[in-house]
Amino acid sequence: MKIFQSSIIRAIIAIIIGFLLIRYREETMRWMTITIGGLFLISGLFSCIFYYIEKNKYDKAASQNVSEKNVSLRKPIFPIVGVGSAVLGIILAMMPGDFIKWVVYILAAILILASINQFMNLARAKMYAHVPILYWCFPIITLGIGILVIAKPIEAATFPLKIIGWCLIFYGVVELLNVIKIYQMKQAYDKIEENKIVT
C-alpha cells in the first residue's frame, strides 16, 4: 500500500510541477525553481522511505521463514525515479540560477526515468493480471518525448518548459491511472489466492 501511496504522491507532484512550468515559465523562474526543487526532493524522499520500509518488512518476513500463505509481501523495486527526484531537488534548490541552462536536459532525463519506472510497474502488474497494450503506450510516449527533447533541444528551445510541463502533467495523470488499475488487479489477484487457500 505504501508503494501505491508513493506513486500517488509522485504523480500529484509531477502534475503540480507541470502546471507551474506551463503557467509561469521564465517570469518567476528563481522562486519557482526552488519550489520545484523542494517538491522533487519531497517526492524522492517519500519514494526512498517507502522503499526501505517495504524492504525491511520483506527481509524480516524472509529471515523468519514465514510460510508463503502468510506472506503477501513482494520484494519492492528500487526507487530509481525517487533517487533521481531527490538528487534533482537538491540541485535545483541549491543552484536555481543554473536551472534554465540545464532545464531541458534535467527534466527530460526525469521524464525518461519516470517512463522506465512505469514500464517496471506494468511488468510487475503482469504478475496479477493481463495488462492491456494501451497501458504500455503511455510510457512509450513519455520516453519518446524525453529522448526527443534531449536529442534535439534546439528545435524545442522556443518552448521547452511548456513541452516538458505538459509531458509532466501527462505522466502524472497516467501514473495515477496506473496506480488505480494495478491496485485493482492486485486486489483481485489476492482474492483469488485467498479462495485457493480456503478451498
PDB file of C-alpha atoms in Angstrom, residues 6-199:
ATOM      1  CA  SER A   6       4.399   6.878  -3.017  1.00  0.00           C
ATOM      2  CA  SER A   7       3.311   6.625  -6.663  1.00  0.00           C
ATOM      3  CA  ILE A   8       0.256   8.794  -5.991  1.00  0.00           C
ATOM      4  CA  ILE A   9       2.384  11.466  -4.281  1.00  0.00           C
ATOM      5  CA  ARG A  10       4.899  11.379  -7.151  1.00  0.00           C
ATOM      6  CA  ALA A  11       2.091  11.697  -9.731  1.00  0.00           C
ATOM      7  CA  ILE A  12       0.465  14.647  -7.939  1.00  0.00           C
ATOM      8  CA  ILE A  13       3.805  16.446  -7.605  1.00  0.00           C
ATOM      9  CA  ALA A  14       4.525  15.851 -11.321  1.00  0.00           C
ATOM     10  CA  ILE A  15       1.149  17.399 -12.201  1.00  0.00           C
ATOM     11  CA  ILE A  16       1.828  20.418  -9.937  1.00  0.00           C
ATOM     12  CA  ILE A  17       5.305  20.923 -11.433  1.00  0.00           C
ATOM     13  CA  GLY A  18       3.915  20.563 -14.954  1.00  0.00           C
ATOM     14  CA  PHE A  19       1.285  23.216 -14.230  1.00  0.00           C
ATOM     15  CA  LEU A  20       3.910  25.589 -12.780  1.00  0.00           C
ATOM     16  CA  LEU A  21       6.139  25.148 -15.827  1.00  0.00           C
ATOM     17  CA  ILE A  22       3.272  25.881 -18.228  1.00  0.00           C
ATOM     18  CA  ARG A  23       1.779  28.768 -16.253  1.00  0.00           C
ATOM     19  CA  TYR A  24       4.841  30.745 -15.136  1.00  0.00           C
ATOM     20  CA  ARG A  25       7.871  29.714 -17.198  1.00  0.00           C
ATOM     21  CA  GLU A  26      10.667  32.338 -17.214  1.00  0.00           C
ATOM     22  CA  GLU A  27       8.833  35.160 -15.401  1.00  0.00           C
ATOM     23  CA  THR A  28       9.362  33.855 -11.892  1.00  0.00           C
ATOM     24  CA  MET A  29      11.962  31.198 -12.599  1.00  0.00           C
ATOM     25  CA  ARG A  30      14.092  31.633  -9.475  1.00  0.00           C
ATOM     26  CA  TRP A  31      11.427  31.069  -6.813  1.00  0.00           C
ATOM     27  CA  MET A  32       9.696  28.506  -8.986  1.00  0.00           C
ATOM     28  CA  THR A  33      12.977  26.624  -9.368  1.00  0.00           C
ATOM     29  CA  ILE A  34      13.446  26.460  -5.609  1.00  0.00           C
ATOM     30  CA  THR A  35       9.803  25.346  -5.186  1.00  0.00           C
ATOM     31  CA  ILE A  36      10.180  22.680  -7.861  1.00  0.00           C
ATOM     32  CA  GLY A  37      13.423  21.532  -6.235  1.00  0.00           C
ATOM     33  CA  GLY A  38      11.633  21.194  -2.900  1.00  0.00           C
ATOM     34  CA  LEU A  39       8.787  19.218  -4.483  1.00  0.00           C
ATOM     35  CA  PHE A  40      11.186  16.883  -6.282  1.00  0.00           C
ATOM     36  CA  LEU A  41      13.148  16.391  -3.051  1.00  0.00           C
ATOM     37  CA  ILE A  42       9.991  15.577  -1.058  1.00  0.00           C
ATOM     38  CA  SER A  43       8.784  13.192  -3.765  1.00  0.00           C
ATOM     39  CA  GLY A  44      12.166  11.423  -3.900  1.00  0.00           C
ATOM     40  CA  LEU A  45      12.432  11.156  -0.116  1.00  0.00           C
ATOM     41  CA  PHE A  46       8.934   9.666   0.132  1.00  0.00           C
ATOM     42  CA  SER A  47       9.791   7.058  -2.518  1.00  0.00           C
ATOM     43  CA  CYS A  48      13.062   6.107  -0.790  1.00  0.00           C
ATOM     44  CA  ILE A  49      11.486   5.966   2.692  1.00  0.00           C
ATOM     45  CA  PHE A  50       8.614   3.765   1.466  1.00  0.00           C
ATOM     46  CA  TYR A  51      11.108   1.532  -0.349  1.00  0.00           C
ATOM     47  CA  TYR A  52      13.205   0.956   2.779  1.00  0.00           C
ATOM     48  CA  ILE A  53      10.122   0.332   4.944  1.00  0.00           C
ATOM     49  CA  GLU A  54       8.828  -2.278   2.492  1.00  0.00           C
ATOM     50  CA  LYS A  55      12.303  -3.794   2.047  1.00  0.00           C
ATOM     51  CA  ASN A  56      12.703  -4.182   5.821  1.00  0.00           C
ATOM     52  CA  LYS A  57       9.294  -5.875   6.051  1.00  0.00           C
ATOM     53  CA  TYR A  58      10.200  -8.207   3.188  1.00  0.00           C
ATOM     54  CA  ASP A  59      13.638  -9.040   4.664  1.00  0.00           C
ATOM     55  CA  LYS A  60      12.143  -9.654   8.108  1.00  0.00           C
ATOM     56  CA  ALA A  61       9.483 -11.982   6.709  1.00  0.00           C
ATOM     57  CA  ALA A  62      12.072 -13.827   4.591  1.00  0.00           C
ATOM     58  CA  SER A  63      14.502 -14.242   7.515  1.00  0.00           C
ATOM     59  CA  GLN A  64      11.771 -15.692   9.734  1.00  0.00           C
ATOM     60  CA  ASN A  65      10.935 -18.313   7.080  1.00  0.00           C
ATOM     61  CA  VAL A  66       7.268 -17.425   7.287  1.00  0.00           C
ATOM     62  CA  SER A  67       5.121 -19.794   5.250  1.00  0.00           C
ATOM     63  CA  GLU A  68       4.024 -18.481   1.870  1.00  0.00           C
ATOM     64  CA  LYS A  69       0.334 -18.450   2.738  1.00  0.00           C
ATOM     65  CA  ASN A  70       1.003 -15.852   5.444  1.00  0.00           C
ATOM     66  CA  VAL A  71       3.258 -13.669   3.335  1.00  0.00           C
ATOM     67  CA  SER A  72       1.591 -11.267   0.934  1.00  0.00           C
ATOM     68  CA  LEU A  73       4.725  -9.127   0.621  1.00  0.00           C
ATOM     69  CA  ARG A  74       6.694  -8.894  -2.598  1.00  0.00           C
ATOM     70  CA  LYS A  75      10.245  -7.620  -2.864  1.00  0.00           C
ATOM     71  CA  PRO A  76       9.981  -3.888  -3.607  1.00  0.00           C
ATOM     72  CA  ILE A  77      11.542  -2.383  -6.724  1.00  0.00           C
ATOM     73  CA  PHE A  78      14.439   0.019  -6.088  1.00  0.00           C
ATOM     74  CA  PRO A  79      13.075   3.592  -6.489  1.00  0.00           C
ATOM     75  CA  ILE A  80      15.182   4.810  -9.428  1.00  0.00           C
ATOM     76  CA  VAL A  81      12.861   7.759 -10.033  1.00  0.00           C
ATOM     77  CA  GLY A  82      12.766   8.540  -6.301  1.00  0.00           C
ATOM     78  CA  VAL A  83      16.557   8.798  -6.043  1.00  0.00           C
ATOM     79  CA  GLY A  84      16.708  10.845  -9.248  1.00  0.00           C
ATOM     80  CA  SER A  85      13.995  13.175  -7.952  1.00  0.00           C
ATOM     81  CA  ALA A  86      15.774  13.696  -4.622  1.00  0.00           C
ATOM     82  CA  VAL A  87      19.109  14.477  -6.305  1.00  0.00           C
ATOM     83  CA  LEU A  88      17.423  16.817  -8.777  1.00  0.00           C
ATOM     84  CA  GLY A  89      15.571  18.528  -5.919  1.00  0.00           C
ATOM     85  CA  ILE A  90      18.817  19.236  -4.058  1.00  0.00           C
ATOM     86  CA  ILE A  91      20.491  20.563  -7.223  1.00  0.00           C
ATOM     87  CA  LEU A  92      17.574  22.855  -8.077  1.00  0.00           C
ATOM     88  CA  ALA A  93      17.235  24.205  -4.543  1.00  0.00           C
ATOM     89  CA  MET A  94      20.979  24.863  -4.202  1.00  0.00           C
ATOM     90  CA  MET A  95      21.662  26.248  -7.697  1.00  0.00           C
ATOM     91  CA  PRO A  96      18.487  27.861  -9.057  1.00  0.00           C
ATOM     92  CA  GLY A  97      20.487  30.246 -11.276  1.00  0.00           C
ATOM     93  CA  ASP A  98      21.840  27.389 -13.366  1.00  0.00           C
ATOM     94  CA  PHE A  99      18.390  25.848 -13.834  1.00  0.00           C
ATOM     95  CA  ILE A 100      17.443  27.473 -17.143  1.00  0.00           C
ATOM     96  CA  LYS A 101      20.715  26.381 -18.747  1.00  0.00           C
ATOM     97  CA  TRP A 102      20.110  22.736 -17.882  1.00  0.00           C
ATOM     98  CA  VAL A 103      16.291  22.631 -17.679  1.00  0.00           C
ATOM     99  CA  VAL A 104      15.740  20.748 -20.917  1.00  0.00           C
ATOM    100  CA  TYR A 105      18.284  18.046 -20.125  1.00  0.00           C
ATOM    101  CA  ILE A 106      17.410  17.606 -16.440  1.00  0.00           C
ATOM    102  CA  LEU A 107      13.634  17.455 -16.821  1.00  0.00           C
ATOM    103  CA  ALA A 108      13.845  15.337 -19.974  1.00  0.00           C
ATOM    104  CA  ALA A 109      16.063  12.899 -18.045  1.00  0.00           C
ATOM    105  CA  ILE A 110      13.434  12.796 -15.277  1.00  0.00           C
ATOM    106  CA  LEU A 111      10.779  12.008 -17.900  1.00  0.00           C
ATOM    107  CA  ILE A 112      12.929   9.155 -19.226  1.00  0.00           C
ATOM    108  CA  LEU A 113      13.449   7.760 -15.710  1.00  0.00           C
ATOM    109  CA  ALA A 114       9.735   8.147 -14.972  1.00  0.00           C
ATOM    110  CA  SER A 115       8.766   6.224 -18.111  1.00  0.00           C
ATOM    111  CA  ILE A 116      11.236   3.444 -17.218  1.00  0.00           C
ATOM    112  CA  ASN A 117       9.649   3.306 -13.761  1.00  0.00           C
ATOM    113  CA  GLN A 118       6.204   2.964 -15.368  1.00  0.00           C
ATOM    114  CA  PHE A 119       7.479   0.092 -17.535  1.00  0.00           C
ATOM    115  CA  MET A 120       8.776  -1.637 -14.389  1.00  0.00           C
ATOM    116  CA  ASN A 121       5.445  -1.150 -12.585  1.00  0.00           C
ATOM    117  CA  LEU A 122       3.498  -2.517 -15.547  1.00  0.00           C
ATOM    118  CA  ALA A 123       5.851  -5.508 -15.824  1.00  0.00           C
ATOM    119  CA  ARG A 124       5.256  -6.196 -12.142  1.00  0.00           C
ATOM    120  CA  ALA A 125       1.489  -5.827 -12.614  1.00  0.00           C
ATOM    121  CA  LYS A 126       1.630  -8.694 -15.150  1.00  0.00           C
ATOM    122  CA  MET A 127       2.085 -10.990 -12.141  1.00  0.00           C
ATOM    123  CA  TYR A 128      -1.510 -10.254 -11.136  1.00  0.00           C
ATOM    124  CA  ALA A 129      -3.345  -9.978 -14.450  1.00  0.00           C
ATOM    125  CA  HIS A 130      -3.122  -9.203 -18.164  1.00  0.00           C
ATOM    126  CA  VAL A 131      -2.059  -5.588 -18.804  1.00  0.00           C
ATOM    127  CA  PRO A 132      -3.801  -4.108 -21.878  1.00  0.00           C
ATOM    128  CA  ILE A 133      -1.476  -2.861 -24.611  1.00  0.00           C
ATOM    129  CA  LEU A 134      -2.827   0.693 -24.239  1.00  0.00           C
ATOM    130  CA  TYR A 135      -1.165   0.946 -20.815  1.00  0.00           C
ATOM    131  CA  TRP A 136       2.215   0.192 -22.425  1.00  0.00           C
ATOM    132  CA  CYS A 137       1.723   3.003 -24.967  1.00  0.00           C
ATOM    133  CA  PHE A 138       1.634   5.782 -22.339  1.00  0.00           C
ATOM    134  CA  PRO A 139       5.201   5.305 -21.029  1.00  0.00           C
ATOM    135  CA  ILE A 140       6.397   4.853 -24.626  1.00  0.00           C
ATOM    136  CA  ILE A 141       5.037   8.350 -25.410  1.00  0.00           C
ATOM    137  CA  THR A 142       6.709   9.838 -22.312  1.00  0.00           C
ATOM    138  CA  LEU A 143      10.000   8.075 -23.110  1.00  0.00           C
ATOM    139  CA  GLY A 144       9.870   9.232 -26.737  1.00  0.00           C
ATOM    140  CA  ILE A 145       9.293  12.885 -25.779  1.00  0.00           C
ATOM    141  CA  GLY A 146      12.093  12.750 -23.184  1.00  0.00           C
ATOM    142  CA  ILE A 147      14.563  11.321 -25.716  1.00  0.00           C
ATOM    143  CA  LEU A 148      13.438  13.787 -28.425  1.00  0.00           C
ATOM    144  CA  VAL A 149      13.890  16.813 -26.144  1.00  0.00           C
ATOM    145  CA  ILE A 150      17.408  15.663 -25.160  1.00  0.00           C
ATOM    146  CA  ALA A 151      18.393  14.740 -28.736  1.00  0.00           C
ATOM    147  CA  LYS A 152      17.074  17.960 -30.336  1.00  0.00           C
ATOM    148  CA  PRO A 153      16.979  20.730 -27.700  1.00  0.00           C
ATOM    149  CA  ILE A 154      17.442  23.452 -30.364  1.00  0.00           C
ATOM    150  CA  GLU A 155      14.174  22.558 -32.109  1.00  0.00           C
ATOM    151  CA  ALA A 156      12.375  22.564 -28.774  1.00  0.00           C
ATOM    152  CA  ALA A 157      14.195  25.625 -27.378  1.00  0.00           C
ATOM    153  CA  THR A 158      11.382  28.082 -28.152  1.00  0.00           C
ATOM    154  CA  PHE A 159       9.098  26.477 -25.575  1.00  0.00           C
ATOM    155  CA  PRO A 160      10.963  23.694 -23.704  1.00  0.00           C
ATOM    156  CA  LEU A 161       9.271  24.429 -20.405  1.00  0.00           C
ATOM    157  CA  LYS A 162       5.835  24.183 -21.987  1.00  0.00           C
ATOM    158  CA  ILE A 163       6.656  20.868 -23.686  1.00  0.00           C
ATOM    159  CA  ILE A 164       8.050  19.355 -20.501  1.00  0.00           C
ATOM    160  CA  GLY A 165       5.270  20.889 -18.396  1.00  0.00           C
ATOM    161  CA  TRP A 166       2.566  19.234 -20.493  1.00  0.00           C
ATOM    162  CA  CYS A 167       4.530  15.989 -20.516  1.00  0.00           C
ATOM    163  CA  LEU A 168       4.849  16.021 -16.707  1.00  0.00           C
ATOM    164  CA  ILE A 169       1.093  16.532 -16.406  1.00  0.00           C
ATOM    165  CA  PHE A 170       0.568  13.651 -18.857  1.00  0.00           C
ATOM    166  CA  TYR A 171       2.956  11.454 -16.846  1.00  0.00           C
ATOM    167  CA  GLY A 172       1.212  12.373 -13.570  1.00  0.00           C
ATOM    168  CA  VAL A 173      -2.257  11.535 -14.901  1.00  0.00           C
ATOM    169  CA  VAL A 174      -1.058   8.246 -16.431  1.00  0.00           C
ATOM    170  CA  GLU A 175       0.738   7.349 -13.189  1.00  0.00           C
ATOM    171  CA  LEU A 176      -2.479   7.923 -11.209  1.00  0.00           C
ATOM    172  CA  LEU A 177      -4.444   5.751 -13.664  1.00  0.00           C
ATOM    173  CA  ASN A 178      -1.771   3.035 -13.481  1.00  0.00           C
ATOM    174  CA  VAL A 179      -1.786   3.072  -9.663  1.00  0.00           C
ATOM    175  CA  ILE A 180      -5.567   2.649  -9.566  1.00  0.00           C
ATOM    176  CA  LYS A 181      -5.552  -0.129 -12.186  1.00  0.00           C
ATOM    177  CA  ILE A 182      -2.590  -2.008 -10.652  1.00  0.00           C
ATOM    178  CA  TYR A 183      -4.156  -1.758  -7.188  1.00  0.00           C
ATOM    179  CA  GLN A 184      -7.431  -3.207  -8.531  1.00  0.00           C
ATOM    180  CA  MET A 185      -5.545  -6.033 -10.275  1.00  0.00           C
ATOM    181  CA  LYS A 186      -3.592  -6.827  -7.094  1.00  0.00           C
ATOM    182  CA  GLN A 187      -6.786  -6.873  -5.012  1.00  0.00           C
ATOM    183  CA  ALA A 188      -8.427  -9.269  -7.489  1.00  0.00           C
ATOM    184  CA  TYR A 189      -5.290 -11.454  -7.538  1.00  0.00           C
ATOM    185  CA  ASP A 190      -5.115 -11.582  -3.710  1.00  0.00           C
ATOM    186  CA  LYS A 191      -8.791 -12.507  -3.544  1.00  0.00           C
ATOM    187  CA  ILE A 192      -8.259 -15.402  -5.985  1.00  0.00           C
ATOM    188  CA  GLU A 193      -5.243 -16.599  -3.942  1.00  0.00           C
ATOM    189  CA  GLU A 194      -7.265 -16.447  -0.705  1.00  0.00           C
ATOM    190  CA  ASN A 195     -10.045 -18.507  -2.305  1.00  0.00           C
ATOM    191  CA  LYS A 196      -7.468 -21.112  -3.420  1.00  0.00           C
ATOM    192  CA  ILE A 197      -6.139 -21.379   0.155  1.00  0.00           C
ATOM    193  CA  VAL A 198      -9.659 -21.750   1.599  1.00  0.00           C
ATOM    194  CA  THR A 199     -10.621 -24.449  -0.887  1.00  0.00           C
TER     195      THR A 199
END
